Coordinates of C-alpha atoms and ligand atoms in Angstrom, one line a residue:
X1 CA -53.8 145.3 119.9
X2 CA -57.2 145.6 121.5
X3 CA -58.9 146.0 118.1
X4 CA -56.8 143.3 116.5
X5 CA -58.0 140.7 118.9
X6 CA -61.5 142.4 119.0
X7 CA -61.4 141.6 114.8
X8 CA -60.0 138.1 115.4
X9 CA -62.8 137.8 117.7
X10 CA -65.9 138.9 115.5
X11 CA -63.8 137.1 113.1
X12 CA -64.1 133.4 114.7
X13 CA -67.3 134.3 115.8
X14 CA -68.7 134.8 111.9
X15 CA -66.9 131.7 111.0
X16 CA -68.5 130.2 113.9
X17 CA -72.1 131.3 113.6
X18 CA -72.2 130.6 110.0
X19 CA -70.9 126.9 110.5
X20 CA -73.5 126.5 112.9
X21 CA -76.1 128.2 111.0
X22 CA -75.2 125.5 108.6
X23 CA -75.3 122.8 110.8
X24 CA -78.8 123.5 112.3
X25 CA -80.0 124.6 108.8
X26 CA -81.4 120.7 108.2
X27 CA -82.4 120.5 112.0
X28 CA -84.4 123.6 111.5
X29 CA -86.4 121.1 108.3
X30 CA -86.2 117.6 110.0
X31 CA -89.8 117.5 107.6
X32 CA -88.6 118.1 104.5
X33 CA -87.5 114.9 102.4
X34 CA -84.4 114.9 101.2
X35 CA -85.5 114.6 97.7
X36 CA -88.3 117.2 97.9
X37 CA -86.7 118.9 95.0
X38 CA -87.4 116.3 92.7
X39 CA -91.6 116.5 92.6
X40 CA -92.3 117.5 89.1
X41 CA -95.6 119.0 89.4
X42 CA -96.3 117.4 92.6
X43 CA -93.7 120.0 94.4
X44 CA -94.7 122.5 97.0
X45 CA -94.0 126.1 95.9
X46 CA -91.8 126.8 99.3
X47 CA -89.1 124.6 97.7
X48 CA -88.9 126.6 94.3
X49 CA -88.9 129.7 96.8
X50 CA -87.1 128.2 99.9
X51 CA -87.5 131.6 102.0
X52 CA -91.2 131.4 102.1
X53 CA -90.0 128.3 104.8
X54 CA -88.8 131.1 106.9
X55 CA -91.7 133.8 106.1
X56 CA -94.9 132.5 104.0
X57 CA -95.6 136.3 103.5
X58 CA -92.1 137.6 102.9
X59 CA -91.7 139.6 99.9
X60 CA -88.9 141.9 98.4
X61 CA -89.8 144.1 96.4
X62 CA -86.7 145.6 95.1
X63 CA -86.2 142.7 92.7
X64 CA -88.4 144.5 90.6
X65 CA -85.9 146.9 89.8
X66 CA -87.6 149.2 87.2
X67 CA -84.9 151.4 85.0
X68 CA -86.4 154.6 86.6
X69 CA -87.7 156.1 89.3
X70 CA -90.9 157.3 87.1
X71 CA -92.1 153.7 86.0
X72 CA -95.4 153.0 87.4
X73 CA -97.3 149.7 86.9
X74 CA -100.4 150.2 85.0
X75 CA -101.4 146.7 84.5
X76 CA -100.5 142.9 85.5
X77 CA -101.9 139.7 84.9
X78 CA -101.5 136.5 86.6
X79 CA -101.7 132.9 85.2
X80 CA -101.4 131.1 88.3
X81 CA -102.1 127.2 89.1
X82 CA -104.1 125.5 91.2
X83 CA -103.0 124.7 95.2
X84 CA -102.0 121.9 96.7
X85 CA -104.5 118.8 95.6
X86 CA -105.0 115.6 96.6
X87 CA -104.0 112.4 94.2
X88 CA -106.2 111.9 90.9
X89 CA -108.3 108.8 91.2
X90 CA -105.8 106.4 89.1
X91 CA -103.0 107.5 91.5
X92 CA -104.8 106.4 94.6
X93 CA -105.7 102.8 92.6
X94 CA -101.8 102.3 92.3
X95 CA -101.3 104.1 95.9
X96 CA -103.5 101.5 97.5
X97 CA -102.0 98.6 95.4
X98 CA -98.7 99.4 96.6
X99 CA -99.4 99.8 99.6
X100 CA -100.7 96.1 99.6
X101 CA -97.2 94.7 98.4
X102 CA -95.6 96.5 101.2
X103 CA -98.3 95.1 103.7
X104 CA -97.9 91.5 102.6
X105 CA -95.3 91.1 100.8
X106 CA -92.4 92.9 102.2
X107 CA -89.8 91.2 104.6
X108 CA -87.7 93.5 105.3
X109 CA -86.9 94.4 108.9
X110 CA -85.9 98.5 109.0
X111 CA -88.1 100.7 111.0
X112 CA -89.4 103.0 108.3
X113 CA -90.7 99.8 106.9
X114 CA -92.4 98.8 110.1
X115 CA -93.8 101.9 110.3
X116 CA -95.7 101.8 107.2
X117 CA -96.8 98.1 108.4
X118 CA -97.7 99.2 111.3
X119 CA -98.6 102.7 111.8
X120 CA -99.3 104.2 108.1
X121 CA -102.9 103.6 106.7
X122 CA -104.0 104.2 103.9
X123 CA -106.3 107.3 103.9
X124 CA -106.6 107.9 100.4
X125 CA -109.8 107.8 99.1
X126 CA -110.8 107.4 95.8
X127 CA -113.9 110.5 95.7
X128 CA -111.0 112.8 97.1
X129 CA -109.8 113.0 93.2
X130 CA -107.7 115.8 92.5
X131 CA -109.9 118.1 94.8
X132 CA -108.0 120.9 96.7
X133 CA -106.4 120.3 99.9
X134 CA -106.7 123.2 103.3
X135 CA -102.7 123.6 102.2
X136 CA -103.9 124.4 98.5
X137 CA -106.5 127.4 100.0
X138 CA -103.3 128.7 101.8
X139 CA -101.6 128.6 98.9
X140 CA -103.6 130.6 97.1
X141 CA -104.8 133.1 100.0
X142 CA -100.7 133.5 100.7
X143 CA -100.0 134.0 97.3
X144 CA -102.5 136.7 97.1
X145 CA -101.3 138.4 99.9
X146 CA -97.8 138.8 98.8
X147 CA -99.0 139.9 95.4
X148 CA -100.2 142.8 96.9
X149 CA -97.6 143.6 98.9
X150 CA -94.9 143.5 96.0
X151 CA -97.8 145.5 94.0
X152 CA -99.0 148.0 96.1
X153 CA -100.3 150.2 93.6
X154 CA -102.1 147.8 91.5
X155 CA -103.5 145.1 94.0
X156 CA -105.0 147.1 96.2
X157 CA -107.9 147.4 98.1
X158 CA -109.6 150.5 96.2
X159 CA -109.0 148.6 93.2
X160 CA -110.7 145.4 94.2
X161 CA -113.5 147.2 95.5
X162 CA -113.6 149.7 92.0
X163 CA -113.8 146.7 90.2
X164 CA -110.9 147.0 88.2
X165 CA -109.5 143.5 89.6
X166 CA -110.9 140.7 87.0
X167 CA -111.0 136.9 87.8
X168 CA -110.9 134.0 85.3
X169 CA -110.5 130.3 86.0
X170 CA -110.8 127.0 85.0
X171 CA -114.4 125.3 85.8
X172 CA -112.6 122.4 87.8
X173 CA -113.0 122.2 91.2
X174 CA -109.9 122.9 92.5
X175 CA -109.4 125.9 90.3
X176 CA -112.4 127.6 91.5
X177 CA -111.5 126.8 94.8
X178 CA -108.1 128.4 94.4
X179 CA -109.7 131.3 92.9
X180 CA -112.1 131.6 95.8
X181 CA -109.3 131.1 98.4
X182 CA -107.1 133.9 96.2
X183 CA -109.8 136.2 96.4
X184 CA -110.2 135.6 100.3
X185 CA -106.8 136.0 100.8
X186 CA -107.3 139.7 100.1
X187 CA -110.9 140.2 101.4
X188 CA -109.5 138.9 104.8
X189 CA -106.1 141.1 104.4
X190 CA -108.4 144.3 103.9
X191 CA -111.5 143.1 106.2
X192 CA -113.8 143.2 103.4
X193 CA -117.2 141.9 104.7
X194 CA -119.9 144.1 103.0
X195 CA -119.4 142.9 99.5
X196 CA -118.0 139.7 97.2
X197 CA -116.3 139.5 93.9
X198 CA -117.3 137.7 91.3
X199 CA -115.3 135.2 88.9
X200 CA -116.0 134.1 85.5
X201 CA -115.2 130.2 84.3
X202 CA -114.2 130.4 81.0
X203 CA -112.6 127.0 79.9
X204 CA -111.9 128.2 76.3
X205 CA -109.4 130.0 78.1
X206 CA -108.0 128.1 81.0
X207 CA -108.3 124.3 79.5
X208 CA -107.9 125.4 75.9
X209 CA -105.9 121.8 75.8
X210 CA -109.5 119.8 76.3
X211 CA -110.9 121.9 73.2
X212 CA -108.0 121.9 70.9
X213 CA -109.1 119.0 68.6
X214 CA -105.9 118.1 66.7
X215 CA -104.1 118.5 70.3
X216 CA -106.4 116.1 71.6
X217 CA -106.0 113.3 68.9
X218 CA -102.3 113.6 67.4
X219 CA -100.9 114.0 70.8
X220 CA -103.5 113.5 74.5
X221 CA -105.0 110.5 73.4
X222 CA -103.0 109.2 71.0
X223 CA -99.7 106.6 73.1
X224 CA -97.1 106.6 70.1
X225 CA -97.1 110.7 70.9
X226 CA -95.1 109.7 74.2
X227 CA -93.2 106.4 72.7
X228 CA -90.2 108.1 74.4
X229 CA -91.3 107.5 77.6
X230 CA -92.4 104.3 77.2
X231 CA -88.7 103.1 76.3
X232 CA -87.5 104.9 79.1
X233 CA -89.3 102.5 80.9
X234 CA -87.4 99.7 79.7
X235 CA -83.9 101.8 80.3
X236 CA -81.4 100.2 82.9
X237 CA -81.4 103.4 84.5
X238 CA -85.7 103.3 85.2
X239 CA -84.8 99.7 85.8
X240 CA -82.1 100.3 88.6
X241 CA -84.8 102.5 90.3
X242 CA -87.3 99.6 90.6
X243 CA -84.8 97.2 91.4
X244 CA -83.8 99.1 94.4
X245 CA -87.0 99.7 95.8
X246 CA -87.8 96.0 95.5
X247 CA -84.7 95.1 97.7
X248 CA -85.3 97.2 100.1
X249 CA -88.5 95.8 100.4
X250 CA -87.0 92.5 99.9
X251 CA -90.1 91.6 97.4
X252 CA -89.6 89.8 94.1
X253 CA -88.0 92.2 91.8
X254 CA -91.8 91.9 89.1
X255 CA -93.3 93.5 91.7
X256 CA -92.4 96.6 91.6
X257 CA -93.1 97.8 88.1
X258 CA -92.7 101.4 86.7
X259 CA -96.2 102.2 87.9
X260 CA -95.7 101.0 91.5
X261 CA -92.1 102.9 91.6
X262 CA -93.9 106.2 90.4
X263 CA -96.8 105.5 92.9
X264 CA -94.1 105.3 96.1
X265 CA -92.6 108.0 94.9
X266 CA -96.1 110.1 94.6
X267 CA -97.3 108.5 98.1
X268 CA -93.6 110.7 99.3
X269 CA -94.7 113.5 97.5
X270 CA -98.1 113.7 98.9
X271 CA -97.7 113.3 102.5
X272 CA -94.7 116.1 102.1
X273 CA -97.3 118.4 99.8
X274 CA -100.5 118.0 101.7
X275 CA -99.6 116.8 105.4
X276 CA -96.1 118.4 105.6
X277 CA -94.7 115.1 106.8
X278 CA -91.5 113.5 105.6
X279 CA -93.1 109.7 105.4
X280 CA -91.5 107.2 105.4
X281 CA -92.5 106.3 101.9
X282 CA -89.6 108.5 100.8
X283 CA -87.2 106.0 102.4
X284 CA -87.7 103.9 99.3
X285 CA -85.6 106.9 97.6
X286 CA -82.1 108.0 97.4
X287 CA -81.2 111.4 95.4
X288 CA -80.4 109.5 92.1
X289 CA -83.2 107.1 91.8
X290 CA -85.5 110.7 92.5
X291 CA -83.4 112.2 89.7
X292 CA -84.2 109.3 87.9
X293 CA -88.0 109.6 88.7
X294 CA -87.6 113.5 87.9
X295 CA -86.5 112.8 84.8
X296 CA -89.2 110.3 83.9
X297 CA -92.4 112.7 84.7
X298 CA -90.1 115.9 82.7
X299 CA -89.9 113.4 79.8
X300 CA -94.2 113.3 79.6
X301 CA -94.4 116.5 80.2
X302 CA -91.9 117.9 76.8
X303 CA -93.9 115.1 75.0
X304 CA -97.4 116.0 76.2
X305 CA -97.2 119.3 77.1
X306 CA -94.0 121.4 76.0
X307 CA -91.7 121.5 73.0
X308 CA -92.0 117.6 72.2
X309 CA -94.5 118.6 69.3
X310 CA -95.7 122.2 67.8
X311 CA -99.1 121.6 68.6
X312 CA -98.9 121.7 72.5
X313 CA -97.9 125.0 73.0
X314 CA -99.9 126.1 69.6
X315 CA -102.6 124.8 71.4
X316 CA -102.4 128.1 74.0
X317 CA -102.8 130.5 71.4
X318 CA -105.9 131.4 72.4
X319 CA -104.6 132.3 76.0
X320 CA -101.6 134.1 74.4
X321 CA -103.7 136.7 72.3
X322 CA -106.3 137.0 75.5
X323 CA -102.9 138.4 77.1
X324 CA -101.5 140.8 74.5
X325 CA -105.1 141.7 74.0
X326 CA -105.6 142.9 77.2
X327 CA -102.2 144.6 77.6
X328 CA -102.9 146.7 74.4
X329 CA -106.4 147.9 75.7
X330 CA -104.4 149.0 78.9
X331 CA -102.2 150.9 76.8
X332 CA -104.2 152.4 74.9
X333 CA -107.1 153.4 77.7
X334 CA -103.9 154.8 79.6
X335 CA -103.1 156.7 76.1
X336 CA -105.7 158.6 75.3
X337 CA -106.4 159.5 79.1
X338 CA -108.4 156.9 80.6
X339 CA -108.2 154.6 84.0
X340 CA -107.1 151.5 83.0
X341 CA -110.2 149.6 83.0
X342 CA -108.6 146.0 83.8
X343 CA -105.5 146.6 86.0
X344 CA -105.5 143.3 87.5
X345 CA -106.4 140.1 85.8
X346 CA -106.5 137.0 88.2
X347 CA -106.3 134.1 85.7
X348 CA -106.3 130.1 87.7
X349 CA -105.7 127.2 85.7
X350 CA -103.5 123.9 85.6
X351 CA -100.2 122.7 85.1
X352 CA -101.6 122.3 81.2
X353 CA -102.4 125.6 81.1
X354 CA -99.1 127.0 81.9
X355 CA -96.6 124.5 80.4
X356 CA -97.8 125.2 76.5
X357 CA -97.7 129.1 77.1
X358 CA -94.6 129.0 78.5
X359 CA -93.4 126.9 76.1
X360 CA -95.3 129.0 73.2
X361 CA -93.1 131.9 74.7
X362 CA -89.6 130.0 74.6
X363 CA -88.8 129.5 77.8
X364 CA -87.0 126.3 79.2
X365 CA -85.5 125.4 76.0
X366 CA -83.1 123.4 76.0
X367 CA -80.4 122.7 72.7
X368 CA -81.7 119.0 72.4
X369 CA -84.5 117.4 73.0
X370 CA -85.8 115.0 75.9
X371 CA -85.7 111.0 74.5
X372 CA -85.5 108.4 76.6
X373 CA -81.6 108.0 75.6
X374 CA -80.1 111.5 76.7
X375 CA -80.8 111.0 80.8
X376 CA -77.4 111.8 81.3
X377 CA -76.7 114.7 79.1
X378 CA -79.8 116.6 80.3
X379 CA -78.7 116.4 84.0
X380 CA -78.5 120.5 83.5
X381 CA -81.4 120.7 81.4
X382 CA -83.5 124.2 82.2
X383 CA -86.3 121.6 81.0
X384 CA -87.6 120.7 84.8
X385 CA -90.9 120.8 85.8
X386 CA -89.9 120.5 89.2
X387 CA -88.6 124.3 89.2
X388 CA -91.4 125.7 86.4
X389 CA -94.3 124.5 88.2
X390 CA -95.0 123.4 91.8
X391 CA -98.7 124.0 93.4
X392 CA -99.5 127.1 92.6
X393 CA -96.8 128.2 90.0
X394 CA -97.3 131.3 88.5
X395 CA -96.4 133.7 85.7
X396 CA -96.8 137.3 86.0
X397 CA -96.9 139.8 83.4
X398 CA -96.2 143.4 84.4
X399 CA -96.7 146.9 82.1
X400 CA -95.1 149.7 82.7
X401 CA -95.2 153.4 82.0
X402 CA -91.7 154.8 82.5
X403 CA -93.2 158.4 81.3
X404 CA -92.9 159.6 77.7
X405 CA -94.1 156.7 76.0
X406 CA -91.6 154.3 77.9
X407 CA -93.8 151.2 78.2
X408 CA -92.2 148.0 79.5
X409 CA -93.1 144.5 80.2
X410 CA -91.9 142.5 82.8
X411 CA -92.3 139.2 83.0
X412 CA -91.6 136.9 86.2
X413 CA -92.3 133.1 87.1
X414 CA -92.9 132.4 90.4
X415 CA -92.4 135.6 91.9
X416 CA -89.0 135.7 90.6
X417 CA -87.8 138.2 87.3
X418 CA -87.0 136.2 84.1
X419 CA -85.8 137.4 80.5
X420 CA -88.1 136.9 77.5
X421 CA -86.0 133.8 75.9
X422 CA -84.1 135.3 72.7
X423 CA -84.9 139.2 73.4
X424 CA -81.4 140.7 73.6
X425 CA -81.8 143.3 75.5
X426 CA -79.6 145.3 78.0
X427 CA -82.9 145.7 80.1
X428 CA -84.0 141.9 79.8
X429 CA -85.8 141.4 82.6
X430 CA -87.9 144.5 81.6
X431 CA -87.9 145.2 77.9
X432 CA -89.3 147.6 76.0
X433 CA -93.4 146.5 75.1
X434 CA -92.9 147.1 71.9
X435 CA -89.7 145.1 71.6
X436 CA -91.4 142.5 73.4
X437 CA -94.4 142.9 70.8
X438 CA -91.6 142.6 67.8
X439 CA -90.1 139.6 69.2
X440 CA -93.3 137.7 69.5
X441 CA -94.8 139.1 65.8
X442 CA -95.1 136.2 64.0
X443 CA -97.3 135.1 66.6
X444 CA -99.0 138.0 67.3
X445 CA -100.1 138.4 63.6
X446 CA -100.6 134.1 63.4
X447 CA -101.2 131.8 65.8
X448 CA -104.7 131.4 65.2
X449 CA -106.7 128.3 67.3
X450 CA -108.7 127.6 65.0
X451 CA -106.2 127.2 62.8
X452 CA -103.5 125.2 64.4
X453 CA -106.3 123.4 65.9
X454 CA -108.2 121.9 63.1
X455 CA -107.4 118.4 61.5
X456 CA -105.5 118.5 59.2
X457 CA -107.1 117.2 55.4
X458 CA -104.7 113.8 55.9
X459 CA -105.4 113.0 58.6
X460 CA -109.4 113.4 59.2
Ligands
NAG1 C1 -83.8 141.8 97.9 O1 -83.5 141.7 96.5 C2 -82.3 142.5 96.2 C3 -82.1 142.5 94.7 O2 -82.2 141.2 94.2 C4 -81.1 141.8 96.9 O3 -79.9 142.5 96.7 C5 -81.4 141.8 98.4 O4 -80.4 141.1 99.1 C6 -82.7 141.1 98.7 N1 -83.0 141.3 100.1 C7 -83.4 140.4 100.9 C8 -83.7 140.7 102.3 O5 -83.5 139.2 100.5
NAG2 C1 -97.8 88.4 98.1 O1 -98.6 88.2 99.3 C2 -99.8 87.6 99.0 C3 -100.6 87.5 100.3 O2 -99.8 86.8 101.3 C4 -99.6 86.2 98.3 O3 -100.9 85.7 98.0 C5 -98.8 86.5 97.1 O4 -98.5 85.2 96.5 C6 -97.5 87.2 97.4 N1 -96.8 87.5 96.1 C7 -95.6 87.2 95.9 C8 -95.0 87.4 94.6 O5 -94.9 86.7 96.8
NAG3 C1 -114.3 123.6 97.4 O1 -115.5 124.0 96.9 C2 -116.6 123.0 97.2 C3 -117.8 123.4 96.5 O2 -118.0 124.8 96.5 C4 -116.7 122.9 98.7 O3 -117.7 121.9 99.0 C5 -115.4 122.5 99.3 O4 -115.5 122.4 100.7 C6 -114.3 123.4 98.9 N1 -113.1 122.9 99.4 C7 -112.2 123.7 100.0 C8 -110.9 123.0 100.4 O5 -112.4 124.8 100.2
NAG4 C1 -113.5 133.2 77.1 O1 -112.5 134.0 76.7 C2 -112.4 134.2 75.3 C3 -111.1 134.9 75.0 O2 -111.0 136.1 75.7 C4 -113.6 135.0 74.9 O3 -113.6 135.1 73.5 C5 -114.9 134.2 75.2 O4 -116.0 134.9 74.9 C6 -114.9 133.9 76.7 N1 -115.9 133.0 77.0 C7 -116.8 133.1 78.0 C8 -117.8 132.1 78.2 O5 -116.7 134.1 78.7
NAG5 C1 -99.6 109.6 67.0 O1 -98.3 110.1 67.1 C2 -97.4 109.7 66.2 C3 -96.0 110.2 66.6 O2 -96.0 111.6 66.7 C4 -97.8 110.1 64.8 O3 -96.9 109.6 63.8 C5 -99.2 109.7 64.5 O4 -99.7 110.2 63.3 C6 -100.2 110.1 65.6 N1 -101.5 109.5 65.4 C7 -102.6 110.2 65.2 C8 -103.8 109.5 65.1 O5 -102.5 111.4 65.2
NAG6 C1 -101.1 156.6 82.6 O1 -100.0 156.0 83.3 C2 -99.2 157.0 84.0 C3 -98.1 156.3 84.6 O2 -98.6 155.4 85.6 C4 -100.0 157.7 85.0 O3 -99.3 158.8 85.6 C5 -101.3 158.3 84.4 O4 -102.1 158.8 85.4 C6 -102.0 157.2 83.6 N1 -103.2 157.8 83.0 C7 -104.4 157.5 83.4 C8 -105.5 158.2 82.7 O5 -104.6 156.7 84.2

């Protein structure tokens, strides 16, 4: 009797924690905006990995889960984006002009309202374009932190100092900065003070989109290559968006035009990503009209960047071989009997770096593709940038040698395991090398820049 009413007991007590847990759960993030998960690229990398909210440094490192007990990581490189940044330049232009409309034009009378009237200013600036943000170092120096605590063997503090930790990035600002604040993230962890590590810039590499000619002309600079997203402009459901944030304003419905919806929508984005405030910008937002927004950026991004047109992800080939080069000279130095000369590679880049490999290697695919028609249909697209690629997004590739010639490769995107797209495989998560090399040969033995980035006769 005792222990029945003792079990009822820790019963209603589960039933009641957990319902409070749940309750509080918001209360614990009165910060976060309720449509935080809808950034695109603009998202913080604690919402793709919500328990970094609890723990910035919290890793777990048996989602790794290698087949054996004998696997040991021999190599792994990183392509990882930038932090946290501030607005480009031609975002703070339509920032300020919005914020102008709400200043004199908008009658409205709710308090988030008044508090952008009133107490909001504008601190935008346009010289602050696109540079990294104090959030953005932490990014990076937390990022680097973890990676070495979920690869002990590899990022470690003999191996920085051996020099058998290499660092690439992109010449931009904000990419050397993250590579500087990655590196510091594990000179501080290991008290490092009587010697630096140098980096290399190598934009051939990490902006392989600027140098890709045929990328640059068919698709970057050229607006029919994103017709798509101009019509989705003119869709009732883009429209609905800007409607509502004009009557909640209560301005004149021409106001707010598809640049002025996207900037409110980035001003929400911003303050969350670099101050950690929910503004109240975001007020101009309910869940659909971000899904709406979502939708809208994604739709660029498959045009521009992903699976809209061959030449986007061709346009990473360069980056691809790099990769598979550098995993084949670990293999082999660990073959014949040699340290593995490059264990870890550091590589820091952009959004456009990252999109077209991924996309090169088939991930994110969805059946059909993104037009400005299908909004509804792709409501459970895998197709969302807002997942793929917050601040700091990252894919990690990791070899393996499970003894006897067992090599594996494990692939995972922002710290979390994925499965090579199409590579049946019992072991997805961490196929066989070679089966990963046969999946990718066509590739492997194409795939040339040069190549796929040349004009083509017709059209120069
Ligand atoms: C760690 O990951 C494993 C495997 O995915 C999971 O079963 C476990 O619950 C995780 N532990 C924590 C503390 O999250
Ligand atoms: C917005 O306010 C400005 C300044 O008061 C005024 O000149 C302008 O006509 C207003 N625009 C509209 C559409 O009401
Ligand atoms: C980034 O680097 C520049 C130039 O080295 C420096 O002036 C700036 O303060 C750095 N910014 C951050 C946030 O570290
Ligand atoms: C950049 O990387 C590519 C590919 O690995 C290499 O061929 C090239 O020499 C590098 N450029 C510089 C400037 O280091
Ligand atoms: C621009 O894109 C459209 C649509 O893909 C294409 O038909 C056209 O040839 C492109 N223009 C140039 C200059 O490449
Ligand atoms: C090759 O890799 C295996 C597995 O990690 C390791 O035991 C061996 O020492 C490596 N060989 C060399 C020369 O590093």
């Amino acid at each position: 009797m005792l222990t029945f009413l003792w079990k009822l007991t820790a019963f209603h007590f589960l039933i009641i924690s957990c319902c409070l847990l749940n309750y509080v759960s918001p209360e614990d993030h009165p910060d976060i905006p309720a449509i935080a998960k809808y950034f695109n690229t603009k998202g913080t990398y604690e919402e793709v990995n919500p328990h970094l909210k609890e723990d910035i440094l919290a890793v777990n490192r048996s989602i790794l889960q290698p087949p054996s007990a004998q696997c040991q990581q021999i190599h792994l490189t990183a392509i990882i984006r930038h932090g946290t940044r501030y607005p480009t330049t031609k975002n703070i232009k339509e920032m300020q002009q919005l914020y102008n409309i709400v200043l004199q034009n908008a009658t409205g009378v709710e308090s988030w309202l008044r508090e952008i009237q009133t107490q909001w200013t504008m601190w935008y600036t346009e010289d602050m374009d696109g540079r990294l943000v104090q959030k953005g170092v932490n990014d990076h120096k937390h990022l680097a932190v973890r990676l070495s605590k979920l690869f002990p063997s590899l990022i470690s503090e003999e191996k920085l100092r051996g020099g058998f930790i290499k660092f690439i990035t992109s010449s931009k600002h904000r990419c050397v900065n993250s590579t500087l604040s990655f590196k510091a993230g594990l000179t501080e962890l290991w008290a490092i003070t009587d010697k630096e590590f140098d980096h290399a810039v190598n934009d051939s590499l990490m902006r392989f989109f600027a140098q890709c000619t045929r990328f640059v002309q068919e698709v970057d600079n050229n607006a029919t290559a994103v017709s798509e997203v101009d019509k989705f402009k003119q869709r009732p459901e883009m429209r609905r968006v800007q409607e509502k944030i004009a009557d909640r304003l209560r301005v004149l419905y021409r106001l707010i035009t598809h640049d002025m919806a996207e900037a409110a929508f980035y001003l929400c984005a911003y303050e969350f990503a670099i101050k950690a405030v929910n503004s109240p910008w975001c007020q101009l937002f309910d869940e659909d009209d971000a899904k709406v927004m979502e939708y809208s950026s994604d739709l660029r991004e498959f045009w521009k960047r992903g699976y809209g047109y061959d030449i986007n992800s061709k346009s990473s080939c360069i980056l691809f071989h790099d990769v598979f080069n550098r995993l084949n000279k670990a293999v082999s130095e660990n073959k014949s009997g040699q340290q593995v000369t490059e264990a870890v590679t550091v590589q820091v880049g952009h959004a456009d770096t990252l999109l077209p490999l991924l996309t090169l290697l088939g991930f994110f695919k969805d059946s059909e593709a993104l037009t400005s028609t299908n909004y509804a249909t792709q409501s459970q697209r895998s197709f969302r940038t807002s997942r793929m690629l917050p601040y700091a997004a990252n894919l990690i590739l990791v070899l393996y040698d499970c003894g006897g010639g067992d090599l594996r490769l494990q692939p995972l995107l922002n710290e979390k395991p994925v499965a090579f797209p199409g590579l049946t495989d019992q072991q997805a998560s961490m196929p066989l090398y070679q089966d990963v090399r046969d999946h990718y040969k066509e590739l492997l033995q194409g795939c040339d820049f040069e190549t796929e980035c040349q004009l083509s006769k017709s059209s120069a």
